[in-house]
Amino acid sequence: MPRYTNLQTFMRVPASKDLGSADVAIIGFPFDTGATWRVGARFGPAAIRQATAGLRPYHPTWRLAPLEHLKVVDYGDVQVVPGYTSETVDRASAELKDALVPTCVPIFLGGDHTVSFPELRAVAHHHGPVALVHFDAHTDTWDQQWGQPIGHGTPFWNALQEGLIDPGASIQLGLRGSLSVDGDWERPQRLGFEVVTMAEVDPFDADALAGRIRRRVGDRPVFLSFDIDALDPAYAPATGTPEVGGFTTREVIAVLRRLAGLRFVGFDLVEVLPQLDAPAQITAVAAANIVYEFLGRLAAARTPTQIGP
Amino acid sequence: MPRYTNLQTFMRVPASKDLGSADVAIIGFPFDTGATWRVGARFGPAAIRQATAGLRPYHPTWRLAPLEHLKVVDYGDVQVVPGYTSETVDRASAELKDALVPTCVPIFLGGDHTVSFPELRAVAHHHGPVALVHFDAHTDTWDQQWGQPIGHGTPFWNALQEGLIDPGASIQLGLRGSLSVDGDWERPQRLGFEVVTMAEVDPFDADALAGRIRRRVGDRPVFLSFDIDALDPAYAPATGTPEVGGFTTREVIAVLRRLAGLRFVGFDLVEVLPQLDAPAQITAVAAANIVYEFLGRLAAARTPTQIGP
Amino acid sequence: MPRYTNLQTFMRVPASKDLGSADVAIIGFPFDTGATWRVGARFGPAAIRQATAGLRPYHPTWRLAPLEHLKVVDYGDVQVVPGYTSETVDRASAELKDALVPTCVPIFLGGDHTVSFPELRAVAHHHGPVALVHFDAHTDTWDQQWGQPIGHGTPFWNALQEGLIDPGASIQLGLRGSLSVDGDWERPQRLGFEVVTMAEVDPFDADALAGRIRRRVGDRPVFLSFDIDALDPAYAPATGTPEVGGFTTREVIAVLRRLAGLRFVGFDLVEVLPQLDAPAQITAVAAANIVYEFLGRLAAARTPTQIGP
Amino acid sequence: MPRYTNLQTFMRVPASKDLGSADVAIIGFPFDTGATWRVGARFGPAAIRQATAGLRPYHPTWRLAPLEHLKVVDYGDVQVVPGYTSETVDRASAELKDALVPTCVPIFLGGDHTVSFPELRAVAHHHGPVALVHFDAHTDTWDQQWGQPIGHGTPFWNALQEGLIDPGASIQLGLRGSLSVDGDWERPQRLGFEVVTMAEVDPFDADALAGRIRRRVGDRPVFLSFDIDALDPAYAPATGTPEVGGFTTREVIAVLRRLAGLRFVGFDLVEVLPQLDAPAQITAVAAANIVYEFLGRLAAARTPTQIGP
Amino acid sequence: MPRYTNLQTFMRVPASKDLGSADVAIIGFPFDTGATWRVGARFGPAAIRQATAGLRPYHPTWRLAPLEHLKVVDYGDVQVVPGYTSETVDRASAELKDALVPTCVPIFLGGDHTVSFPELRAVAHHHGPVALVHFDAHTDTWDQQWGQPIGHGTPFWNALQEGLIDPGASIQLGLRGSLSVDGDWERPQRLGFEVVTMAEVDPFDADALAGRIRRRVGDRPVFLSFDIDALDPAYAPATGTPEVGGFTTREVIAVLRRLAGLRFVGFDLVEVLPQLDAPAQITAVAAANIVYEFLGRLAAARTPTQIGP
Amino acid sequence: MPRYTNLQTFMRVPASKDLGSADVAIIGFPFDTGATWRVGARFGPAAIRQATAGLRPYHPTWRLAPLEHLKVVDYGDVQVVPGYTSETVDRASAELKDALVPTCVPIFLGGDHTVSFPELRAVAHHHGPVALVHFDAHTDTWDQQWGQPIGHGTPFWNALQEGLIDPGASIQLGLRGSLSVDGDWERPQRLGFEVVTMAEVDPFDADALAGRIRRRVGDRPVFLSFDIDALDPAYAPATGTPEVGGFTTREVIAVLRRLAGLRFVGFDLVEVLPQLDAPAQITAVAAANIVYEFLGRLAAARTPTQIGP
């Protein structure tokens, strides 16, 4: 059947709440109460699922069909309480801790970046503190926003407070744009993160960037958090806090394909705002393809022969 | 959970291919190869399902929650062959004849109006020739389009040729706009249909229109086909062949609520083109609400006390 | 061939600059320098021509195909000087006086309402002062805008100054919305026009409105100027100075169809801004259909038997 | 200067935080954390202010320029805490109680409907319990949403709990659409409100509706809360929970113009979502015009001679 | 006259069905029944013609005005049968064989990529098998889609079956994205094509890419087929099957300008979907400019002095 | 307060018509009568101001908060006469000469490029002839457009005629696209400008480009005019005359950050058309960020320690 037909799970994988036997779970997290400017990421999971109508089974870089090597299920969405952040965070943390098992790698579809905090609670519950590979225009390590403790600018501070991340093995890439205060970029560094600003990215060298990531995380369990605003607004216009001067999709994909050998225990893709993506929905298409790269990466790790870029 | 979350079946009813025990089946028919001007109705089923996030359980006119009185399932989509009309029509006719049972009322989500032909094949297979109640700006009774036998301008001619409709018990409402040839409006009348043009609708009288429908169809099995272009483009901009001067949603709903006592055996809602519905998607919202009226109508018919407008 | 294909003249009539033997000429006037708020009516002619892909040959009210009874040509566009109003007005007046002949009825596609002034110069050149039937939310009889003499708020004042209109035989319909100064509505009345505000339209009575028009213009040569903002923004969102509370298309068409017996010598349809009409372009569709009513009206006037609403 | 230029206060009135000598204050309330489906009403105040570029000074019904009879200032926006409802409600209540004085009538621009609760706190603080005239598709009298006490479905329940509304003098108009539970419409009636569903509105009679309102509120201080979804989605597509079958702008304006003699102490206009209003922004235009009717209503009440529809 | 005015042929060249004395013919092919995901390329020819309002006469790289060196006419559109692929292919093949002459280079404006098959039939009819230079994200050499023999994924397979292409002199550039099956990229290679995937393009070297093309095609007659999805979705969002990670316009133009000396006998530009291009229409603008490069290329080939990038 | 709230001055700086004590004045110039193709730049100033909701105080490259080092005020908009170019130019020139003082650096937000002419009159009035650094796809040095002397294609010719620019110290960057006549690119060179076409930009070298600019302007007073169409349409779709093959934002920002030591006396940012920027408004976001770079540049010039890219 044409891929745009039928009920839209991610890439038409089976829907299931039972993750016990799954290798990978696609989990929507339709929450956007943490957003500070534009809103609407609550519709991100549905839009990304729909955009997977553009994904075909076979990944030419890895020469395999990810879904043949991985048992992938679509969990549907985590339960949220729109407008209520701490309620959502606590409820979702609990739901995810229960639902996940160590052998199942979750791929979360946000939602604004707030969602990474409860996701990390669940992932660290099963794997201990993770190395964070964080693509984003922003550091998301504020300790408050508007005086409140949790929002899309604070998830990694929230996670650090609970010991969910190993900052010494973590790295942020793509930082750029204007800052709230002096120190916004020094802050993650003081917290222990390595940071790569866009000014360091030119001239672009995928091997060098991938090398920095690989050296940073080593053999620790890795959680890769991809804020779609790591991409330039030309490539991902539909996001909440766009920053000019970002990555192209070619660059991002080149880096992602060079991350062989990392021990991924979770991913998320956040901050897609479908209301701002009409009519061609290229942001959702980019998001779907980046998630597809995660799947390809996971599948390739399970095959004897490693082929790559 | 918020209604906009999770995998989007129609109103979050269970997904099922087994219609044996269902009272109502929502069936998507994502086909638009029959369109003569604007295209994109293939995305109609997904958009209407998404728009049901705006539907709540309880219908205040009938004072009941339709899903409590009816077992409704979402069948997903019929299999289609994009770009190939006769293949799709034949394949879908067969699939639907098999899938449907007489006790299950199908509600089809188009798709361009071509889809009514294979739908009627399946419905008439179980119920014999049906009385057609047809809301549309156009007659859709051409005997060809561009010299080809099947398309969105021909479904009821196609159906008549196979004896699927009882024209003497059928009625078309909402005709308007420019015509291809002299005789386009006389044609359905010669074929036996009653027709109601928009010129006859003013001043609007819901009771009179509902009365004409009720008298026409009597106690025969009824298939109600609703082309969204029966509505004015102000109310349903995202359609393939919009015609100004159409119904308002208030008028259409007023008529639909007055159709008590009809023996409905099937419905469809066709010609929603989501690519033309950005950003507010009011056409999909209108479509979802009209389908909700079908459900309300069916549920009310099963309850002892009839309450209404 | 499908009507949406090929080079887009209005309804696929022949393109010709020679109007000598034509009954009707479609003439684009792609000028919008006179606009006071939103701009973009310069793209109106192209958008309306494209929207005629939705028009079919046969008019069911008049039971005739207008193009079989009238020789209609598409003149293309009048020459304009973007950004320079008086140059455009003078150049276009001269071009139109030359191009038109008394036996050819022009139908102008604007452009902002400024264009009615040079149009009326050309029409009155051949027919003497005309009776104006003017559908609009605004009076367009200011004597200046921002201190300048010509713009889309002044065309009928400009025309009166040159004796192109017979105000005593003229009528304005659809006035509503906020005004610049006390007297904006009394002004056209003092100038001799009859005015019908929207407050007088409810409850709507097409016969009464048409009667007022017919009585007003009598047997004089009539120029009908239709500003698309006579329609409510729900029906015509893509316009420069939208005013809520306007006509529906059903109402407008009902009135237009009741104007039998008028001696039309020209029409225009102005203030369509295609940049604001995406994605479903319902304003251009409405405009195309209203022009089609003009054609139907003209064709019906030439046939022995008058059939109508 | 053209009205679309310069810093965009409402109708270019002066910006001022000092309401002591103002007759009317325009106050933005850019908060949308309470929304249950579509989000983005936080941008409503800015969009409505921009749309006032389409408003001219003089109101033809009342034959006066409201800004000449009323000292109107634009307060700017109330302080909000995005994502945190109770913090926002409490902070805004305090700010508004301080800022407002009894002689200044506030006109609030939402924001989602949550904002009516803190607004009513401030208004009732100065005037005592108010008669509520509430145009809306929904009752907004739930006692919780997703188990939380405050949101855009609860403001009038919240207000009733604190005695801010006199339900026996209050009325809701425009109710329609599907409901969460049996009793959603009976609930406001049990709480003491009069309700007018859309089913009661046809055939439309502005005098009758205005009469019901006038009789209901008598000479009590009146707060008029206008949810833009009282309008049909054709007229106001850009809203969070659109319901088909609503009022037209012509109808709403006709009713508002018939509310002479009411003692208005406050207004709000809520639920405009500009992200869904592109490109023609007709929802913001409708909102601006409805607020203009409020101003006209207030100004007319201060003039000796009452002229009207 | 301003280039955005008047009836829209490509760059305002004369419309003519007589190609006997033309050097170049612009030929629209408004067909999209072959599309597998998003639809609407039927409106591509009209949109690209409109976008040529942005093209001025003089090409600075070649220091000439192409239309002064080439007699270019706009043929209008080929006749199509919407919804019927084999009928369209056969009818168009016949029409094009008749209309074209060897001395006239056609530039086709699609339509979906299905159209390359009948185009190649006509071109090869006059020139024998051609060398194909194919810019695309996809190979378009499937032997069926959904079990049917012709569609936008099959044109070059269809052409190979009839010997219209010399695969040993042909090259595909820009391949990327997920594939239907293992072998989708090996397939064209097995058929004899040279393929250049996007992974090979970085770091970008226009001379090297142009060199590969030039070496591949030698002095054979060349047909250049440009699927707009060769560009990244950031540069060409409005296309049917967008794939992230594509060419920039700067890169594509740099390559095209380096193709001196090739013996071009035909071009096409396909897969522009204007319904997805609102509001800024950058895809149509890109398409128009790429076609302009074709014209510049052809004109430069006819002038004694070769100037270039 | 959230930055998207309250009355929208640029970055929420104070509104003031008194520039006497300001270091920098943001001045809107909402005029677009000079546009030759797409229109709507009159709404540019409002849209750019709104997009500054995305700008935070601190610039990480310069390690300072520009607004702490510079007294910046928002002047509002210059008075314009829509539709009347010479009136606007003369009135604005006079207003700006009066309003500006030598110690206040104006940053103008256009408007179409016509506005640079009156801006330069005012700036040169205080500083003498300026060195022009001009980012643009076009030279804007025509001596007429449509036979008229002033428009968005002529500002620098107009300025040269009045001796406002020192062409020998001026440079244009980003030229590309088709030209009106042979000589369009030689013309600025003959007038004395240095020109850098996009063909010279690859491979991109920010230091080299900045070096060319620095060498060109030396220590003269510099006016930097940035036409947003210097960016590629992928990065700035919402502009009047888009040209493919332009700069990326990363490139432009890299160059701007390397312009230390220039003596800037004025800036403008022109040709943003918000009507074409829906829904994600990335063009306005890019414009706001480029202006922010201007501010950062000015602030950094005032601090003892120069830090940079």
PDB file of N, CA and C in Angstrom, chain D residues 225-252:
ATOM      1  N   SER D 225     -17.677  39.030  27.498  1.00  0.00           N
ATOM      2  CA  SER D 225     -16.534  38.200  27.102  1.00  0.00           C
ATOM      3  C   SER D 225     -16.845  37.573  25.760  1.00  0.00           C
ATOM      4  N   PHE D 226     -16.000  37.904  24.772  1.00  0.00           N
ATOM      5  CA  PHE D 226     -16.255  37.416  23.426  1.00  0.00           C
ATOM      6  C   PHE D 226     -15.143  36.463  23.006  1.00  0.00           C
ATOM      7  N   ASP D 227     -15.484  35.178  22.976  1.00  0.00           N
ATOM      8  CA  ASP D 227     -14.554  34.192  22.427  1.00  0.00           C
ATOM      9  C   ASP D 227     -14.750  34.205  20.916  1.00  0.00           C
ATOM     10  N   ILE D 228     -13.668  34.407  20.187  1.00  0.00           N
ATOM     11  CA  ILE D 228     -13.778  34.555  18.735  1.00  0.00           C
ATOM     12  C   ILE D 228     -14.371  33.303  18.100  1.00  0.00           C
ATOM     13  N   ASP D 229     -14.347  32.169  18.825  1.00  0.00           N
ATOM     14  CA  ASP D 229     -14.957  30.965  18.243  1.00  0.00           C
ATOM     15  C   ASP D 229     -16.477  30.998  18.325  1.00  0.00           C
ATOM     16  N   ALA D 230     -17.038  32.048  18.885  1.00  0.00           N
ATOM     17  CA  ALA D 230     -18.481  32.244  18.714  1.00  0.00           C
ATOM     18  C   ALA D 230     -18.810  32.403  17.235  1.00  0.00           C
ATOM     19  N   LEU D 231     -17.878  32.991  16.511  1.00  0.00           N
ATOM     20  CA  LEU D 231     -18.030  33.088  15.057  1.00  0.00           C
ATOM     21  C   LEU D 231     -17.796  31.723  14.416  1.00  0.00           C
ATOM     22  N   ASP D 232     -18.388  31.503  13.281  1.00  0.00           N
ATOM     23  CA  ASP D 232     -18.138  30.297  12.515  1.00  0.00           C
ATOM     24  C   ASP D 232     -16.677  30.279  12.043  1.00  0.00           C
ATOM     25  N   PRO D 233     -16.085  29.080  11.907  1.00  0.00           N
ATOM     26  CA  PRO D 233     -14.707  29.023  11.396  1.00  0.00           C
ATOM     27  C   PRO D 233     -14.531  29.712  10.029  1.00  0.00           C
ATOM     28  N   ALA D 234     -15.562  29.827   9.236  1.00  0.00           N
ATOM     29  CA  ALA D 234     -15.426  30.557   7.975  1.00  0.00           C
ATOM     30  C   ALA D 234     -15.065  32.017   8.239  1.00  0.00           C
ATOM     31  N   TYR D 235     -15.567  32.538   9.333  1.00  0.00           N
ATOM     32  CA  TYR D 235     -15.359  33.946   9.679  1.00  0.00           C
ATOM     33  C   TYR D 235     -14.178  34.142  10.628  1.00  0.00           C
ATOM     34  N   ALA D 236     -13.834  33.108  11.348  1.00  0.00           N
ATOM     35  CA  ALA D 236     -12.744  33.200  12.317  1.00  0.00           C
ATOM     36  C   ALA D 236     -11.992  31.875  12.336  1.00  0.00           C
ATOM     37  N   PRO D 237     -11.271  31.590  11.265  1.00  0.00           N
ATOM     38  CA  PRO D 237     -10.598  30.283  11.196  1.00  0.00           C
ATOM     39  C   PRO D 237      -9.499  30.101  12.238  1.00  0.00           C
ATOM     40  N   ALA D 238      -8.861  31.190  12.639  1.00  0.00           N
ATOM     41  CA  ALA D 238      -7.664  31.081  13.464  1.00  0.00           C
ATOM     42  C   ALA D 238      -7.993  31.071  14.940  1.00  0.00           C
ATOM     43  N   THR D 239      -8.502  29.956  15.389  1.00  0.00           N
ATOM     44  CA  THR D 239      -8.845  29.842  16.798  1.00  0.00           C
ATOM     45  C   THR D 239      -8.527  28.432  17.269  1.00  0.00           C
ATOM     46  N   GLY D 240      -8.514  28.266  18.583  1.00  0.00           N
ATOM     47  CA  GLY D 240      -7.981  27.033  19.134  1.00  0.00           C
ATOM     48  C   GLY D 240      -8.898  25.839  19.070  1.00  0.00           C
ATOM     49  N   THR D 241     -10.176  26.054  19.281  1.00  0.00           N
ATOM     50  CA  THR D 241     -11.132  24.946  19.278  1.00  0.00           C
ATOM     51  C   THR D 241     -12.323  25.332  18.414  1.00  0.00           C
ATOM     52  N   PRO D 242     -12.098  25.386  17.104  1.00  0.00           N
ATOM     53  CA  PRO D 242     -13.159  25.830  16.199  1.00  0.00           C
ATOM     54  C   PRO D 242     -14.348  24.872  16.207  1.00  0.00           C
ATOM     55  N   GLU D 243     -15.531  25.444  16.087  1.00  0.00           N
ATOM     56  CA  GLU D 243     -16.763  24.640  16.011  1.00  0.00           C
ATOM     57  C   GLU D 243     -17.573  25.145  14.829  1.00  0.00           C
ATOM     58  N   VAL D 244     -17.920  24.258  13.938  1.00  0.00           N
ATOM     59  CA  VAL D 244     -18.699  24.674  12.779  1.00  0.00           C
ATOM     60  C   VAL D 244     -20.100  25.081  13.209  1.00  0.00           C
ATOM     61  N   GLY D 245     -20.773  25.839  12.338  1.00  0.00           N
ATOM     62  CA  GLY D 245     -22.155  26.206  12.606  1.00  0.00           C
ATOM     63  C   GLY D 245     -22.310  27.430  13.493  1.00  0.00           C
ATOM     64  N   GLY D 246     -21.351  28.358  13.437  1.00  0.00           N
ATOM     65  CA  GLY D 246     -21.381  29.505  14.326  1.00  0.00           C
ATOM     66  C   GLY D 246     -22.024  30.743  13.728  1.00  0.00           C
ATOM     67  N   PHE D 247     -21.900  31.831  14.477  1.00  0.00           N
ATOM     68  CA  PHE D 247     -22.420  33.115  14.031  1.00  0.00           C
ATOM     69  C   PHE D 247     -21.637  33.642  12.823  1.00  0.00           C
ATOM     70  N   THR D 248     -22.283  34.460  12.023  1.00  0.00           N
ATOM     71  CA  THR D 248     -21.572  35.275  11.043  1.00  0.00           C
ATOM     72  C   THR D 248     -21.206  36.606  11.724  1.00  0.00           C
ATOM     73  N   THR D 249     -20.284  37.340  11.110  1.00  0.00           N
ATOM     74  CA  THR D 249     -19.949  38.649  11.689  1.00  0.00           C
ATOM     75  C   THR D 249     -21.129  39.611  11.576  1.00  0.00           C
ATOM     76  N   ARG D 250     -21.894  39.474  10.519  1.00  0.00           N
ATOM     77  CA  ARG D 250     -23.062  40.354  10.373  1.00  0.00           C
ATOM     78  C   ARG D 250     -24.025  40.178  11.530  1.00  0.00           C
ATOM     79  N   GLU D 251     -24.225  38.927  11.918  1.00  0.00           N
ATOM     80  CA  GLU D 251     -25.143  38.660  13.021  1.00  0.00           C
ATOM     81  C   GLU D 251     -24.606  39.201  14.336  1.00  0.00           C
ATOM     82  N   VAL D 252     -23.342  38.933  14.588  1.00  0.00           N
ATOM     83  CA  VAL D 252     -22.755  39.353  15.861  1.00  0.00           C
ATOM     84  C   VAL D 252     -22.783  40.865  15.987  1.00  0.00           C
TER      85      VAL D 252
END
